[in-house]
Tab-separated table of C-alpha atoms in Angstrom:
chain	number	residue	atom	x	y	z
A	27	UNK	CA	-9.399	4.745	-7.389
A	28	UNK	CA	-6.036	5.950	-7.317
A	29	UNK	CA	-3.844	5.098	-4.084
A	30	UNK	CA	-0.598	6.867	-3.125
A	31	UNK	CA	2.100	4.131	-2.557
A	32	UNK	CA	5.077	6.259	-2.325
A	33	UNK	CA	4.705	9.089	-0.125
A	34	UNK	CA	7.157	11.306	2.217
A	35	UNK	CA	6.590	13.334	5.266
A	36	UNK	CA	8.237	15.760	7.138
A	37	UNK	CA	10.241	12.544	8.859
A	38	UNK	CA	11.833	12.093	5.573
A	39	UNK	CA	14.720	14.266	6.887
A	40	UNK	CA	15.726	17.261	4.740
A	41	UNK	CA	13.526	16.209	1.878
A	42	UNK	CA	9.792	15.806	2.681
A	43	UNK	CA	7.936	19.199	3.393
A	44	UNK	CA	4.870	18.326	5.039
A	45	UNK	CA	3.135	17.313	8.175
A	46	UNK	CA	1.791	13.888	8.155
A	47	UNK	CA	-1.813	15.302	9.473
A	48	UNK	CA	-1.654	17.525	6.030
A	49	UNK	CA	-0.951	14.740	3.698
A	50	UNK	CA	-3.869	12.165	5.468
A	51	UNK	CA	-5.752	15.471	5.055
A	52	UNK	CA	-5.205	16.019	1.174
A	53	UNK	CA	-5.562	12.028	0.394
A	54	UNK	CA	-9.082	12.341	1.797
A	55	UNK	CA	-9.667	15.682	0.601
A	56	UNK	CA	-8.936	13.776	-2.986
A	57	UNK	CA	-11.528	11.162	-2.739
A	58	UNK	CA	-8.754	8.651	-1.549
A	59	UNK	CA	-9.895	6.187	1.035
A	60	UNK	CA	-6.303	4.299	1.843
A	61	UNK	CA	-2.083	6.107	1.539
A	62	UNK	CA	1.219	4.404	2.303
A	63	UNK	CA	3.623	6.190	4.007
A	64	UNK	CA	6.955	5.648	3.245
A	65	UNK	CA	9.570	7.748	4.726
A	66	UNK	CA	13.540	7.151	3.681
A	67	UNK	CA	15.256	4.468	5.859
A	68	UNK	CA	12.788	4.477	8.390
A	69	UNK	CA	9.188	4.627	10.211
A	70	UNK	CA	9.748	7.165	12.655
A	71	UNK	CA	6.720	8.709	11.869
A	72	UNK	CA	4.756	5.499	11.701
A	73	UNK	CA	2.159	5.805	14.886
A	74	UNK	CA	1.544	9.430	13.927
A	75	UNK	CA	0.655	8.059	10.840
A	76	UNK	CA	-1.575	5.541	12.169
A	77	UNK	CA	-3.433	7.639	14.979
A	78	UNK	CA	-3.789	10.382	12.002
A	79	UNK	CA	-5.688	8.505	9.620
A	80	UNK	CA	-7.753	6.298	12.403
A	81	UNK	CA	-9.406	9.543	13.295
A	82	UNK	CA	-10.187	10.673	9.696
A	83	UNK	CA	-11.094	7.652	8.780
A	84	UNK	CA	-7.824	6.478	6.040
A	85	UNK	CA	-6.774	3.123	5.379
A	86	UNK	CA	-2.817	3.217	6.387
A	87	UNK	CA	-0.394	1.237	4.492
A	88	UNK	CA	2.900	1.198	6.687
A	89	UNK	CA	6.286	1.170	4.479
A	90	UNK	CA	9.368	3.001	3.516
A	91	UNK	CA	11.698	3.508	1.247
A	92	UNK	CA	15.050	1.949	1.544
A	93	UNK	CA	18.316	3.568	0.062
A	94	UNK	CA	21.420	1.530	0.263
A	95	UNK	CA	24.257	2.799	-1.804
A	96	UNK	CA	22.607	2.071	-5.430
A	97	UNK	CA	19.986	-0.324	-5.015
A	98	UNK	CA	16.340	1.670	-3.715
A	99	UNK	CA	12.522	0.106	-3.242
A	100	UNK	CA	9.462	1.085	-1.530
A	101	UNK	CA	8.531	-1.855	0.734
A	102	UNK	CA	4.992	-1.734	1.621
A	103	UNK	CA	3.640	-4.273	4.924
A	104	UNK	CA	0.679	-6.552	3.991
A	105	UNK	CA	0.229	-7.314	7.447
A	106	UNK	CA	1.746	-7.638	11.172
A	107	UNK	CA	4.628	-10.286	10.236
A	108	UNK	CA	4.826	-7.954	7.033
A	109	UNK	CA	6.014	-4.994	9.002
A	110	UNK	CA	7.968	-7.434	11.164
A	111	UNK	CA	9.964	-8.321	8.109
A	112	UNK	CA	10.409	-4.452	7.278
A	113	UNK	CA	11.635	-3.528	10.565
A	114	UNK	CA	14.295	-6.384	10.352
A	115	UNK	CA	15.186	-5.411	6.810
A	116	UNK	CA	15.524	-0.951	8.244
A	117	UNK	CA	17.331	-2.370	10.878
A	118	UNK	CA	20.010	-4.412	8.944
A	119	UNK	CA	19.934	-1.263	6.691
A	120	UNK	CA	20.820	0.836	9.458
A	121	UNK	CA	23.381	-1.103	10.981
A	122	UNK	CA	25.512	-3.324	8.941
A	123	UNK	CA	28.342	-1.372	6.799
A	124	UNK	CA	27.799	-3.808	4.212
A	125	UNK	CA	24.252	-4.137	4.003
A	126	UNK	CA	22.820	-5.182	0.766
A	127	UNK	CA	19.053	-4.481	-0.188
A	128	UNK	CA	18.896	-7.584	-2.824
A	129	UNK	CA	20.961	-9.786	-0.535
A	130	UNK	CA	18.228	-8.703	2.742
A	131	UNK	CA	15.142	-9.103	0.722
A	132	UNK	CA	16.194	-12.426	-1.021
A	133	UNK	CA	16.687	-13.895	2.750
A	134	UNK	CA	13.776	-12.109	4.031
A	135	UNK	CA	10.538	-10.286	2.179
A	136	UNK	CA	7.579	-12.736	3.415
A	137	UNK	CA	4.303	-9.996	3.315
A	138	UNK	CA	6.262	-7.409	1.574
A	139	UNK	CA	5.048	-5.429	-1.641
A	140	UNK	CA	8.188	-4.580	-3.162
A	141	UNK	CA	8.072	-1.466	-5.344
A	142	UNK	CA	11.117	-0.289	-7.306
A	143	UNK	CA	12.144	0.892	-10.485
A	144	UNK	CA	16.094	-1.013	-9.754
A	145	UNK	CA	16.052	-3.156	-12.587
A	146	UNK	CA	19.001	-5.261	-11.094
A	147	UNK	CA	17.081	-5.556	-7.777
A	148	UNK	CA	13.918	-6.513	-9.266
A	149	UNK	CA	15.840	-9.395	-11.579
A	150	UNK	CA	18.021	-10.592	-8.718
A	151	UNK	CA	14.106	-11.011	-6.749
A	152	UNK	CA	12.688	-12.177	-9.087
A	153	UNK	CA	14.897	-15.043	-10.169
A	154	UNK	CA	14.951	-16.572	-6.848
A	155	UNK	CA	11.650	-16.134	-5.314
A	156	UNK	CA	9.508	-15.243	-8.296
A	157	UNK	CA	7.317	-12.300	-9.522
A	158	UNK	CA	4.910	-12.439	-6.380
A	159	UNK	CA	4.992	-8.784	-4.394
A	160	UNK	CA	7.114	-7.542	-6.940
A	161	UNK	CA	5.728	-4.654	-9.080
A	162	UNK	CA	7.951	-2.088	-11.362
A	163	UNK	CA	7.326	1.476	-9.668
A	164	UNK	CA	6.829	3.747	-12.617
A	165	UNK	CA	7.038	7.364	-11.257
A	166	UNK	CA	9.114	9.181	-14.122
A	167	UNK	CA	7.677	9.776	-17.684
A	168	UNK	CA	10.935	9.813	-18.897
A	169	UNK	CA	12.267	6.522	-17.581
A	170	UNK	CA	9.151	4.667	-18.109
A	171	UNK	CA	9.753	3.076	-21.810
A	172	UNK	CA	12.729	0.759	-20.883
A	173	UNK	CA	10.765	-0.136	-17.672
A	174	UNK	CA	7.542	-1.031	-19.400
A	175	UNK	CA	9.862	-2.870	-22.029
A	176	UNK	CA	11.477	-4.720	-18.539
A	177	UNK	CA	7.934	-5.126	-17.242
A	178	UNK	CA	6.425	-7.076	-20.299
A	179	UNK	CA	10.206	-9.285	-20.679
A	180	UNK	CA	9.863	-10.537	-17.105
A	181	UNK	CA	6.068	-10.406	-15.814
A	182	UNK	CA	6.830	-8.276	-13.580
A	183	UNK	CA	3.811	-6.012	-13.453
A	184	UNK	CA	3.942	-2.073	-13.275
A	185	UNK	CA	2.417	0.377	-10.275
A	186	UNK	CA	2.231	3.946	-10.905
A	187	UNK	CA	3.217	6.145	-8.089
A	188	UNK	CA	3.863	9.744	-7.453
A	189	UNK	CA	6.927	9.543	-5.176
A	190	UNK	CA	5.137	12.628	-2.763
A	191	UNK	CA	6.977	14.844	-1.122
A	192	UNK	CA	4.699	17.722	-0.475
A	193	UNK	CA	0.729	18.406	-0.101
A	194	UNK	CA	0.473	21.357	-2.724
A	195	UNK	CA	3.061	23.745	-4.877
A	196	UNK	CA	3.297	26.305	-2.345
A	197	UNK	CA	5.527	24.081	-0.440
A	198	UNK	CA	7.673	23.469	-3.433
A	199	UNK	CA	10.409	26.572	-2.056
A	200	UNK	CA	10.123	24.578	1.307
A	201	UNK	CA	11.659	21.007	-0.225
A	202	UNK	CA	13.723	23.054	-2.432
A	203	UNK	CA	15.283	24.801	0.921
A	204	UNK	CA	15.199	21.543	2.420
A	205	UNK	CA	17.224	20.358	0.125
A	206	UNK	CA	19.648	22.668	-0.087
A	207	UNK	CA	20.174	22.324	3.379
A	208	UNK	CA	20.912	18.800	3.254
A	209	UNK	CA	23.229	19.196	0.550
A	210	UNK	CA	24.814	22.441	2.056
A	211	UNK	CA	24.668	24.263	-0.833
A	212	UNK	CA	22.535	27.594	-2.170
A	213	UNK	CA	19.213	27.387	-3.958
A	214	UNK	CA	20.479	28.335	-7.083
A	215	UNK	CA	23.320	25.106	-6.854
A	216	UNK	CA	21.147	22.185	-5.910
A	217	UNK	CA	21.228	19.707	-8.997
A	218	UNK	CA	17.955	19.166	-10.670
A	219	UNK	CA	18.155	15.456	-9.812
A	220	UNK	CA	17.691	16.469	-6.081
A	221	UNK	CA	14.145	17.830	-6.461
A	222	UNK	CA	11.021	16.359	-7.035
A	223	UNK	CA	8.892	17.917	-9.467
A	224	UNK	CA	6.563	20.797	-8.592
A	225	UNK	CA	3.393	18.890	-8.818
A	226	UNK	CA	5.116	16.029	-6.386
């Protein structure tokens, strides 16, 4: 049974396009029985989240993605002290000018999952701590080869996600406006690299 890992809501800011309610909605609508959610640089919409899928009955994984100048992961809680660590880790994201992902996680990812396709970040993890919680996210067709390559090399086993940031294609023009927004620029001017794909 396939498990979304990697998904966004409308507290992704400028970039996810849908409610959380919708996306609990369309995970059991699926056939799933447990998502993550994993908003950008954050959990604001974490006891939304939690209060949506207790009354439909979904498992909720609590994460987020983390963006720090070039290094990016989806960290996913195990467990209480797990999302302990991952509000200490958003918080020194948030606040320090300097922060480092690698250098944050190598001090501190007790009861993490650490998802990421950052090569760098995943070697610099791994060569301290070991492979344990670390899986290569594989969410691009056409960057998987050199990851699966990187995957067998170091051990480091692969987890496919679908990076979501909206429940069904209609709401496509929605992130696309979205993004524009965010990037202040028309529709027509956003750079392909901005968008997730259609079926995302």
């Amino acid at each position: 049974m396939f498990t979304h890992l990697h998904v966004n809501s409308n507290y992704s800011f400028c970039r996810g396009a849908s409610r959380i309610e919708a996306l609990v909605d369309a995970a059991l609508a699926r056939g799933m029985s447990a998502m993550a959610l994993t908003d950008i640089n954050g959990v604001y919409g974490l006891v939304w989240f939690l209060q949506a899928a207790r009354e439909r009955g979904l498992r909720p994984i609590a994460g987020a993605e983390l963006r720090a100048s070039r290094e990016r992961a989806v960290l996913l809680a195990r467990n209480r002290d797990g999302y302990e660590t991952l509000c200490r880790v958003i918080s020194r994201c948030r606040g320090e000018a300097d922060f480092s992902l690698a250098g944050a996680l190598l001090e501190d990812r007790e009861n993490l999952v650490v998802l990421s396709d950052d090569v760098p970040l995943l070697c610099a993890l791994a060569g301290q701590n070991g492979t344990s919680g670390l899986y290569i996210e594989l969410n691009d067709p056409a960057k998987e080869p050199p990851l699966r390559e990187f995957s067998r090399a170091s051990g480091i086993p692969p987890a496919a996600t679908n990076d979501v940031y909206f429940v069904d294609r209609a709401d496509f023009p929605l992130h696309r406006l979205l993004r524009a927004i965010d990037r202040n620029t028309s529709l027509s001017r956003i750079p392909p690299e901005e968008l997730a794909g259609e079926d995302r």
